[in-house]
PDB file of C-alpha atoms and ligand atoms in Angstrom:
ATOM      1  CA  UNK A   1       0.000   0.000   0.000  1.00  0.00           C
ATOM      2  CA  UNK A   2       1.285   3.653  -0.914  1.00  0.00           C
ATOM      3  CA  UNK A   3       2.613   5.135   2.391  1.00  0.00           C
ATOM      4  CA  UNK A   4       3.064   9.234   1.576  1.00  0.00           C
ATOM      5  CA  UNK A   5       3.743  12.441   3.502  1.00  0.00           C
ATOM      6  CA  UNK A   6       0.429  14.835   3.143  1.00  0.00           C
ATOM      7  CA  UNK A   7       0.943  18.466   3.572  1.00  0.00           C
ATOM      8  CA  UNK A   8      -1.847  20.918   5.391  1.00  0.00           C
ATOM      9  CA  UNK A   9      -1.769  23.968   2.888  1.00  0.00           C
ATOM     10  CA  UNK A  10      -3.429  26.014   5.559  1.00  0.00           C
ATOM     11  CA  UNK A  11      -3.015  28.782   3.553  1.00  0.00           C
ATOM     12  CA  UNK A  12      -5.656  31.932   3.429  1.00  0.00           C
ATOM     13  CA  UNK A  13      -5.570  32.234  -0.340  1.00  0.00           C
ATOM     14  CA  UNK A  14      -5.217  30.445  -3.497  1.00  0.00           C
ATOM     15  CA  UNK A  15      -2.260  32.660  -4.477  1.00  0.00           C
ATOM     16  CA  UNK A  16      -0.205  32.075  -2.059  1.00  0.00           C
ATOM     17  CA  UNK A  17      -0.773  28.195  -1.795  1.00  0.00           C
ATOM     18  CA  UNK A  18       0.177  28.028  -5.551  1.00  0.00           C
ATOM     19  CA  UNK A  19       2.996  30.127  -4.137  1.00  0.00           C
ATOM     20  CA  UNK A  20       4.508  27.443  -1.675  1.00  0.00           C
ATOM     21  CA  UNK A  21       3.978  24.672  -4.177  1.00  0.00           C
ATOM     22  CA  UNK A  22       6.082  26.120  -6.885  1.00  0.00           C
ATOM     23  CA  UNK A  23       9.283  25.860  -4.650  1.00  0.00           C
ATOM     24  CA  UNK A  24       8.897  22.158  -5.189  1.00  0.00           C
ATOM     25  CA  UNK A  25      10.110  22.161  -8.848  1.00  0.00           C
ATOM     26  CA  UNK A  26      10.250  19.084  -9.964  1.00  0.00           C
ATOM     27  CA  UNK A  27       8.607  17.134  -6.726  1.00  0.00           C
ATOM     28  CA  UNK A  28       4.656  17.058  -6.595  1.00  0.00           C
ATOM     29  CA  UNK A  29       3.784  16.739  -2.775  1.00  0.00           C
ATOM     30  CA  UNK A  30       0.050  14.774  -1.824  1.00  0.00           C
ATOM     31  CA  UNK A  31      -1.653  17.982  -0.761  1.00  0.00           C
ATOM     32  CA  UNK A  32      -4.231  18.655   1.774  1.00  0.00           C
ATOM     33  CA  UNK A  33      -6.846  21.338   1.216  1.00  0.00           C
ATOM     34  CA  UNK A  34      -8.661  22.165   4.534  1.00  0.00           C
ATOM     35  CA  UNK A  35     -11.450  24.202   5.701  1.00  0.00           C
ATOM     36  CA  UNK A  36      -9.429  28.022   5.811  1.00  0.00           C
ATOM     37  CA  UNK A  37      -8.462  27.974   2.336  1.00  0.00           C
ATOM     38  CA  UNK A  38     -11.366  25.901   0.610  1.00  0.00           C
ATOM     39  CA  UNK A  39     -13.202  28.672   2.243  1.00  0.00           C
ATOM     40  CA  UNK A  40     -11.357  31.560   0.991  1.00  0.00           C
ATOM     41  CA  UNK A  41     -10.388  30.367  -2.717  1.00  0.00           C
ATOM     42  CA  UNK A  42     -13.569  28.739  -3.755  1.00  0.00           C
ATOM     43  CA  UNK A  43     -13.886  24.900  -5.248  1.00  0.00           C
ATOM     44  CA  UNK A  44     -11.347  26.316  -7.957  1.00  0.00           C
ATOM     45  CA  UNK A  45      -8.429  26.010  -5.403  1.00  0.00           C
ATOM     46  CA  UNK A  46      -8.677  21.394  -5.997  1.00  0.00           C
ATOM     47  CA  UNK A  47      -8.886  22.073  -9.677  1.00  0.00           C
ATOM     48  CA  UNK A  48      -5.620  24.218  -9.766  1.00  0.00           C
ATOM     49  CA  UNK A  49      -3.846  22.266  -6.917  1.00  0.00           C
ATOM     50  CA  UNK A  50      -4.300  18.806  -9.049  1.00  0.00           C
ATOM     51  CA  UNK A  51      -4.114  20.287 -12.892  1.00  0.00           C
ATOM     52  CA  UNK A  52      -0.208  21.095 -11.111  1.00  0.00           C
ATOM     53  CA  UNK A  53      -0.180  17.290 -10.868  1.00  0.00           C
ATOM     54  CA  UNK A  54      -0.545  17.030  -6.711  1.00  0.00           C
ATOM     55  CA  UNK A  55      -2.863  14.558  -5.390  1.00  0.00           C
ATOM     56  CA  UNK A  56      -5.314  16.300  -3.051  1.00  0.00           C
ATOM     57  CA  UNK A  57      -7.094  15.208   0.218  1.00  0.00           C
ATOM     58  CA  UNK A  58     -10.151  17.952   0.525  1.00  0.00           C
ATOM     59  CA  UNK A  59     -10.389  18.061   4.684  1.00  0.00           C
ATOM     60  CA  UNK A  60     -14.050  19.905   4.955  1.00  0.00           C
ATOM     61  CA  UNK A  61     -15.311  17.247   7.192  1.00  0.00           C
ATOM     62  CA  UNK A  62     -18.590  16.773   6.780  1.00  0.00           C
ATOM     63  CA  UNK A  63     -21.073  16.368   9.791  1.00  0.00           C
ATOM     64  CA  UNK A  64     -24.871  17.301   9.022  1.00  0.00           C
ATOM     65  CA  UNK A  65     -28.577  15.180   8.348  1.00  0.00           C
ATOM     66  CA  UNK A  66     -27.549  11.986   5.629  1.00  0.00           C
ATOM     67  CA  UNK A  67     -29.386  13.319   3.150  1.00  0.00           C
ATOM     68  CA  UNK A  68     -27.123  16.827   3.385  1.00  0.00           C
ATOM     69  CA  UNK A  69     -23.961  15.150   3.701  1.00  0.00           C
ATOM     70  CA  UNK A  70     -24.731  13.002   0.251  1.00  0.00           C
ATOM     71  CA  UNK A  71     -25.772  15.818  -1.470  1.00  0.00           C
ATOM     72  CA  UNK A  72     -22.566  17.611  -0.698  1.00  0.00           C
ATOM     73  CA  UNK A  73     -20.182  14.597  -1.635  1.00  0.00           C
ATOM     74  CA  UNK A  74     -22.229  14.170  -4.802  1.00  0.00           C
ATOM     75  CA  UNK A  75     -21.050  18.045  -5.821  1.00  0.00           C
ATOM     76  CA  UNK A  76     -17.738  17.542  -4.121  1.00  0.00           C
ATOM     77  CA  UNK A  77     -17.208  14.111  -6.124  1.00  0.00           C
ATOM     78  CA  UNK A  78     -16.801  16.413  -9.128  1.00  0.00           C
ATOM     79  CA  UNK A  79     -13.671  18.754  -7.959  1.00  0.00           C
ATOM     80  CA  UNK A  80     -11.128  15.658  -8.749  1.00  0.00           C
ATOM     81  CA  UNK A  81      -9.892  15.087  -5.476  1.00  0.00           C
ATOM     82  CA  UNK A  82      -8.264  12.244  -4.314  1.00  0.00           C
ATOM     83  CA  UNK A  83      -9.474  11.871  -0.629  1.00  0.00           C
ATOM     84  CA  UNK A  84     -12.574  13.513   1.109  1.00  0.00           C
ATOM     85  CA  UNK A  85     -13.743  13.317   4.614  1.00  0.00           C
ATOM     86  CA  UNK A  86     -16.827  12.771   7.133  1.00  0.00           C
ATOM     87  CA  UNK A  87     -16.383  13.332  11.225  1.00  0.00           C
ATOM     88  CA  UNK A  88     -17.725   9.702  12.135  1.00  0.00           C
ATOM     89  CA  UNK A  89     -19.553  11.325  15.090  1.00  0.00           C
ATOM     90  CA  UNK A  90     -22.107  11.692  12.065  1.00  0.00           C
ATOM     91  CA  UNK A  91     -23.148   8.255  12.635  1.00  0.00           C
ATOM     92  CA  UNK A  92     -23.276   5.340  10.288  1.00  0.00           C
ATOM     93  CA  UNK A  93     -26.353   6.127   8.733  1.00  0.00           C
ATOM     94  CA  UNK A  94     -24.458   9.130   7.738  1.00  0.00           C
ATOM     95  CA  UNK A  95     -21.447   7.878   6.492  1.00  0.00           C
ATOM     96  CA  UNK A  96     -23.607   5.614   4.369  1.00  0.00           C
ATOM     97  CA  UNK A  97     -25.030   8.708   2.806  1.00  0.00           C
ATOM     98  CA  UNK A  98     -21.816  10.311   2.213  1.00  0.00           C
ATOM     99  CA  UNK A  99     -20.127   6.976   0.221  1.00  0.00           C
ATOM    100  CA  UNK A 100     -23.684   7.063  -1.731  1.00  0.00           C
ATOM    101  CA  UNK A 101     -22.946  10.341  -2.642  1.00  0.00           C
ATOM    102  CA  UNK A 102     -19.873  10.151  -3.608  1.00  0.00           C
ATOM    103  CA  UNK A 103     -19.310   7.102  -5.632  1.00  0.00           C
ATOM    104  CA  UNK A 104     -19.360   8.662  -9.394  1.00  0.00           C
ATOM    105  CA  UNK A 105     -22.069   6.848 -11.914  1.00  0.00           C
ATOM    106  CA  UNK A 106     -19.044   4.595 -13.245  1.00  0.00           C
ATOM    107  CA  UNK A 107     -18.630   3.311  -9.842  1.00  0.00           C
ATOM    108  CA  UNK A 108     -15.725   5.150  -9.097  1.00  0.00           C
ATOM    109  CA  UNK A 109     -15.002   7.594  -5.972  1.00  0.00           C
ATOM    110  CA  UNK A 110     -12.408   9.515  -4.300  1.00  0.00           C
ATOM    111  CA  UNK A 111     -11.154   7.596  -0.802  1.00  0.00           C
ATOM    112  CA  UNK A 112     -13.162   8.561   1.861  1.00  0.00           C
ATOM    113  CA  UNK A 113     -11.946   8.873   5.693  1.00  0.00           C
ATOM    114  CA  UNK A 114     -13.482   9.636   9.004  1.00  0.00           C
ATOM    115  CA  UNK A 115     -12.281  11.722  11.400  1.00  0.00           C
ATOM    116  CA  UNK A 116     -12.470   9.950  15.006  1.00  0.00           C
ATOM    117  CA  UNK A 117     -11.686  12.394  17.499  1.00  0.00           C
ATOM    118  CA  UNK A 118      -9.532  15.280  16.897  1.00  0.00           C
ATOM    119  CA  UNK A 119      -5.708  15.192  17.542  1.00  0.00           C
ATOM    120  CA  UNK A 120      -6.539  18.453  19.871  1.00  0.00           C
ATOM    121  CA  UNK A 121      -8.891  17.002  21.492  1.00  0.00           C
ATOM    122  CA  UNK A 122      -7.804  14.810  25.197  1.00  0.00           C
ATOM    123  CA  UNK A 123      -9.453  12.564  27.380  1.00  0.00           C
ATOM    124  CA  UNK A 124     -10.220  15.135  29.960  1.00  0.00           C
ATOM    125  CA  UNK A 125     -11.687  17.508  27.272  1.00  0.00           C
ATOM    126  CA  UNK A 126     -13.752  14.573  25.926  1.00  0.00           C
ATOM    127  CA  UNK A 127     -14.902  13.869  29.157  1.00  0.00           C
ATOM    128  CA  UNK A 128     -15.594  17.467  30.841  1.00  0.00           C
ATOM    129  CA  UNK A 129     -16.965  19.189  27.793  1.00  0.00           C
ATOM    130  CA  UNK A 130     -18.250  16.397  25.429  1.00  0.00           C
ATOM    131  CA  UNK A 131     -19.787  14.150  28.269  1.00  0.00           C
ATOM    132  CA  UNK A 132     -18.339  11.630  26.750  1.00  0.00           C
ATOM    133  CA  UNK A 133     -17.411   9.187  29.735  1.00  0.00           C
ATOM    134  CA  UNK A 134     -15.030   6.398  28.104  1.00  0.00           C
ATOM    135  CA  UNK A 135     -11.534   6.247  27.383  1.00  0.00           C
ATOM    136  CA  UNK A 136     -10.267   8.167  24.260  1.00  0.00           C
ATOM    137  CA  UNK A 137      -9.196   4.625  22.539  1.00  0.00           C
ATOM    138  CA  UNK A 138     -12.145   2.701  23.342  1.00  0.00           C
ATOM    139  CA  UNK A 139     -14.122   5.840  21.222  1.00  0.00           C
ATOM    140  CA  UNK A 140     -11.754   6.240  18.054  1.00  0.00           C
ATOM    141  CA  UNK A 141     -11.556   2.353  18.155  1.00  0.00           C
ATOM    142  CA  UNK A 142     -15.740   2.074  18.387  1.00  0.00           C
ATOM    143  CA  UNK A 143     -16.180   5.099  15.725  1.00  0.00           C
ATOM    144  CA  UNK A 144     -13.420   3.539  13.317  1.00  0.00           C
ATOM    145  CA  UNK A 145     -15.062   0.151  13.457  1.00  0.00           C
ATOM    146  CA  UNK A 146     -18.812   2.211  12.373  1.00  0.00           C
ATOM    147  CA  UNK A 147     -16.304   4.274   9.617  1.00  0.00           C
ATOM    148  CA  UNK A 148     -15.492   0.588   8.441  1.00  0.00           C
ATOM    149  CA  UNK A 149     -18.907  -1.037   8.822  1.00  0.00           C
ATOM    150  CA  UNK A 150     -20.303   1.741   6.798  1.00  0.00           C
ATOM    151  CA  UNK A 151     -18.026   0.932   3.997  1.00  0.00           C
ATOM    152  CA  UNK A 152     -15.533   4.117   4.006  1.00  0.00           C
ATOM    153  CA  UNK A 153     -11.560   3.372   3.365  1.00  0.00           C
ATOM    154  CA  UNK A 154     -10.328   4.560   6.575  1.00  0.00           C
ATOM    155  CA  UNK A 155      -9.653   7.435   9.383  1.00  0.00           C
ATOM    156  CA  UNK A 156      -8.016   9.838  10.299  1.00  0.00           C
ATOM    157  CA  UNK A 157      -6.941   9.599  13.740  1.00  0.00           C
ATOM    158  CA  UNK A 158      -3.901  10.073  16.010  1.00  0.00           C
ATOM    159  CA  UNK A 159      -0.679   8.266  14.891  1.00  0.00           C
ATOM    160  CA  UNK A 160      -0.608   6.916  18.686  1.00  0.00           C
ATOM    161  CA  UNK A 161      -3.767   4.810  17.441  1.00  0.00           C
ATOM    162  CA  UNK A 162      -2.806   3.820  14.056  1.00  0.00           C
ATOM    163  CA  UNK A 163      -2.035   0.117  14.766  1.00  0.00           C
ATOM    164  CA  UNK A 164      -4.740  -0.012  17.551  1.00  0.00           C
ATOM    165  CA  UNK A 165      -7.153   0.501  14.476  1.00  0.00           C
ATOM    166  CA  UNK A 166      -5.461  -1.833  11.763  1.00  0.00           C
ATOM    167  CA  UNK A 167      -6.023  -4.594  14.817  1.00  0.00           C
ATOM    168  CA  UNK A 168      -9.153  -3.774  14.996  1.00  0.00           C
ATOM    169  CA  UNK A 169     -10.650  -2.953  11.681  1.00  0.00           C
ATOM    170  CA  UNK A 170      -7.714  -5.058   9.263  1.00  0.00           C
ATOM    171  CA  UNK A 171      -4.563  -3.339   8.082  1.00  0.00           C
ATOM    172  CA  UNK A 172      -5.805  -2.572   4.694  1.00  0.00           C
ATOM    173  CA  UNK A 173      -8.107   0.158   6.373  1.00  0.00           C
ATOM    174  CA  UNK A 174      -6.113   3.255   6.192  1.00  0.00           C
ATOM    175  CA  UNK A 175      -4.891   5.539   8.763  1.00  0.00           C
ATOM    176  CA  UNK A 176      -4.181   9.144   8.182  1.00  0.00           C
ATOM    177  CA  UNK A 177      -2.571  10.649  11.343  1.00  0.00           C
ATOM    178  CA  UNK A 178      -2.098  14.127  11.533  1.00  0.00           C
ATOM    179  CA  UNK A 179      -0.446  15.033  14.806  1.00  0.00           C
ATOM    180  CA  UNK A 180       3.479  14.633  13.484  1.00  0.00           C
ATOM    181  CA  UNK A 181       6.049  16.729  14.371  1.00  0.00           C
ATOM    182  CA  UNK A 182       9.650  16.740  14.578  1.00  0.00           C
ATOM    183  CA  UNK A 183      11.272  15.622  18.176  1.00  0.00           C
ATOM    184  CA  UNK A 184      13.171  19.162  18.214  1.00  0.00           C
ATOM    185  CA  UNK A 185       9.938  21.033  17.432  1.00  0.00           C
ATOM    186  CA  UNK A 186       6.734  22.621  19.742  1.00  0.00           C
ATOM    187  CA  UNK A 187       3.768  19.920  19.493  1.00  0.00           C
ATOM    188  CA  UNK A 188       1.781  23.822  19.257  1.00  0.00           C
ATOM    189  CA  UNK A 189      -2.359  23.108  19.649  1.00  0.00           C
ATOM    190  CA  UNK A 190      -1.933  19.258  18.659  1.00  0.00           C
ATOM    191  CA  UNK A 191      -2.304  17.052  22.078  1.00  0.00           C
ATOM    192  CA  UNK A 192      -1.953  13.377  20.860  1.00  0.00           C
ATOM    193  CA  UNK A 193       1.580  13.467  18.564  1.00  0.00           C
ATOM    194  CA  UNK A 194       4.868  11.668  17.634  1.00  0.00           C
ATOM    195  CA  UNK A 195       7.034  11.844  15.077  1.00  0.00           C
ATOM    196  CA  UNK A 196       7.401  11.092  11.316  1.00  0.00           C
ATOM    197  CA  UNK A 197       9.462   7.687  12.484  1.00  0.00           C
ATOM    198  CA  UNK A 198       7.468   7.080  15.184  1.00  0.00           C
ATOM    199  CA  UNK A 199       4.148   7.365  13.009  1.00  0.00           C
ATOM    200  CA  UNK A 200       6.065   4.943  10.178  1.00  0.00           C
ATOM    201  CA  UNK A 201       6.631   2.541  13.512  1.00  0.00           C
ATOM    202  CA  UNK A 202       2.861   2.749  14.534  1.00  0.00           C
ATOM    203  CA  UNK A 203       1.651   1.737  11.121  1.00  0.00           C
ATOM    204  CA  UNK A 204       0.553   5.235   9.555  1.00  0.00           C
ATOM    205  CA  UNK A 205      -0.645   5.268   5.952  1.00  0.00           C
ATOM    206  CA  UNK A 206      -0.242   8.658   5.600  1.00  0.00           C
ATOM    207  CA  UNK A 207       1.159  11.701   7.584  1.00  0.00           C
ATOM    208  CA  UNK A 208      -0.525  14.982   7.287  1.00  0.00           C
ATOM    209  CA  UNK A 209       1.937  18.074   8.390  1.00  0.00           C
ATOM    210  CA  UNK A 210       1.098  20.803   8.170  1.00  0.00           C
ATOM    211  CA  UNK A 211       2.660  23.797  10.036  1.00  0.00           C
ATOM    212  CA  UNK A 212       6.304  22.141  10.536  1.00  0.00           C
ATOM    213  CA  UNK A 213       6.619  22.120   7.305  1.00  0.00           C
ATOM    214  CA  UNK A 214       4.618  25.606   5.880  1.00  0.00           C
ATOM    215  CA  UNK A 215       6.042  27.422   8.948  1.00  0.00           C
ATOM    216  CA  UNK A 216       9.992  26.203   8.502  1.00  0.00           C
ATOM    217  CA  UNK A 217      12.804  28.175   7.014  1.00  0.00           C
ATOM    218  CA  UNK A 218      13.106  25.863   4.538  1.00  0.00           C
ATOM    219  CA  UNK A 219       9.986  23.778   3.376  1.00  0.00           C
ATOM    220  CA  UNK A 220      10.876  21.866   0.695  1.00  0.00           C
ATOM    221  CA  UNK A 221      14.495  20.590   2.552  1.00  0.00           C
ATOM    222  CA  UNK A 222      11.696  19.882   5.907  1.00  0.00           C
ATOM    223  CA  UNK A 223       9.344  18.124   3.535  1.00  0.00           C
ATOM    224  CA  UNK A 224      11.847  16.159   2.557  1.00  0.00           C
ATOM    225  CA  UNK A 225      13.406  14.994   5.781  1.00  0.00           C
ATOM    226  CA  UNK A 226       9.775  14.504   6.335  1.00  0.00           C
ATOM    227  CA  UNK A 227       9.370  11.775   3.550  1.00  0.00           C
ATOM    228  CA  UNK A 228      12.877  10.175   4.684  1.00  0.00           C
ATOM    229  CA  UNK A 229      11.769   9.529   8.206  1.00  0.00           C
ATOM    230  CA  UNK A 230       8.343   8.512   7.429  1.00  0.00           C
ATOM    231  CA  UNK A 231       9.314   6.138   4.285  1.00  0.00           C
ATOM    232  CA  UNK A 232      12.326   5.020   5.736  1.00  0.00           C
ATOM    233  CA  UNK A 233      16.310   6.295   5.541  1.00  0.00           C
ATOM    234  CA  UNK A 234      17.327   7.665   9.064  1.00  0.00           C
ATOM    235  CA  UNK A 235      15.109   9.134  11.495  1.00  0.00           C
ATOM    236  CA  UNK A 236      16.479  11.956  13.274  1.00  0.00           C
TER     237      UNK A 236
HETATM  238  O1  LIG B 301      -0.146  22.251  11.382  1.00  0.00           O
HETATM  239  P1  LIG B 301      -0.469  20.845  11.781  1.00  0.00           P
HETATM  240  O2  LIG B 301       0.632  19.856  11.442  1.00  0.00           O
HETATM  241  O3  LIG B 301      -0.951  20.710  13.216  1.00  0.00           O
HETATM  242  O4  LIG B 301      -1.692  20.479  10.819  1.00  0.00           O
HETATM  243  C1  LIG B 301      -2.470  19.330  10.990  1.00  0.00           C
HETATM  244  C2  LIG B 301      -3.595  19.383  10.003  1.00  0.00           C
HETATM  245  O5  LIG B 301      -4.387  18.232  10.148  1.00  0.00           O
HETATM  246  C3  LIG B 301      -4.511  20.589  10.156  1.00  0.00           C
HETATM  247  O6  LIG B 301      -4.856  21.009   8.846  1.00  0.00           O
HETATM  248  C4  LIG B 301      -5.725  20.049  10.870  1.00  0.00           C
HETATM  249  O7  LIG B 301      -6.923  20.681  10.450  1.00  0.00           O
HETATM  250  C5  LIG B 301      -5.739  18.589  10.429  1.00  0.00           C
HETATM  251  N1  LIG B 301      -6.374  17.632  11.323  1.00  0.00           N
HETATM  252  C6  LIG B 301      -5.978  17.418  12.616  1.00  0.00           C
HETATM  253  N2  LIG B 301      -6.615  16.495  13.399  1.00  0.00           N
HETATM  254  C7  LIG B 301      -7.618  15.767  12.900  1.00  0.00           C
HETATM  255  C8  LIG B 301      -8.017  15.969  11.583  1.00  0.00           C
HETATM  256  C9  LIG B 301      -7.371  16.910  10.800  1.00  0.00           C
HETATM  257  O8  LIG B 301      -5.036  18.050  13.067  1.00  0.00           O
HETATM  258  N3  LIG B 301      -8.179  14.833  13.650  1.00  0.00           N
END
């Protein structure tokens, strides 16, 4: 199975997200559009960030009624991205709705991915705001197995729980772990995190990064040493 770096263009505008990506030359990073610049540059933004040959995860995840949610992924089915997501809080019944939506006439559809719990979010958080009175695992365990039973492709969920979730729902269900950053860096707003080696030793599919790598000095030469810790090489 193909095992890539993702990074979070959280970028406020179309311009300057082009802008970062043309440093890469020659190298066509798996991109992730999220919810800031989606917002701000319009549907255009996943036409122009895959005509410059990137694979693109669109992060909006979805959480409304079924019937909203499928009517959304049938529209967003159309943009050409590569991955899509659903918070699995949603429920099954939802999830249903949104692979429904999405799969294209031919059959075909983009991956689809549920979002657990947050990697911001802890167990005391889950606990004291969101009444939720179970351990953090037993949850993103219980909501990946609905994710699976309800015929998506995988989650996204903390690297920490990666190979908790291949036990649970097989390892060909993906993991997408955001929640990476370097062991010389500041973990920032992002509560349940290792690094790119570590995630490659928990069983990650993919990494998303975002800020480590959109934030550093140099992006590309981080990206990079991204991609060599994750895929292999040496881990620093
Ligand atoms: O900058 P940073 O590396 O923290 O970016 C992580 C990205 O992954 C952000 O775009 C964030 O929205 C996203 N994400 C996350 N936790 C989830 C799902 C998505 O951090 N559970």
């Amino acid at each position: 199975m193909a095992k890539d770096v993702i990074i979070a263009c959280d970028f406020p505008s179309a311009a300057r997200t082009l802008r970062f990506l043309e440093q890469f030359e020659g190298e066509r990073p798996y991109v992730k559009i999220g919810m800031e610049l989606f917002y701000a540059a319009g549907p255009n933004i996943v036409r122009a960030v895959r005509d410059r040959g990137h694979r693109v995860f669109l992060d909006l995840k979805l959480c409304d009624i079924p019937n909203t949610v499928g009517r959304s992924m049938r529209v967003l089915r159309e943009l050409g991205a590569d991955m899509v997501n659903v918070h699995a809080f949603g429920t099954k019944r939802m999830m249903e709705a949104a692979v429904e939506g999405l799969t294209r006439p031919d059959g075909s559809r983009p991956l689809l991915v549920a979002v657990t719990q947050l990697t911001s979010t802890d167990e005391t958080r889950m606990r004291e705001e969101l009444l939720i009175d179970r351990p953090l695992e037993d949850v993103v365990l219980h909501y990946a197995a609905n994710a699976r039973d309800a015929g998506l492709d995988g989650v996204v969920c903390s690297p920490l729980e990666a190979a908790r979730v291949h036990a649970r729902c097989g390892a060909g269900f993906l993991t997408v772990t955001p929640g990476v950053r370097f062991s010389d860096a500041d973990a920032g707003d992002q509560a349940r995190i290792t690094t790119p080696a570590g995630a490659r030793a928990l069983g990650s599919d993919y990494i998303v990064v975002g800020r480590p790598i959109t934030g550093a000095d140099d992006p590309v030469a981080t990206y990079r040493r991204c991609v060599k810790e994750f895929l292999g090489g040496s881990a620093t």
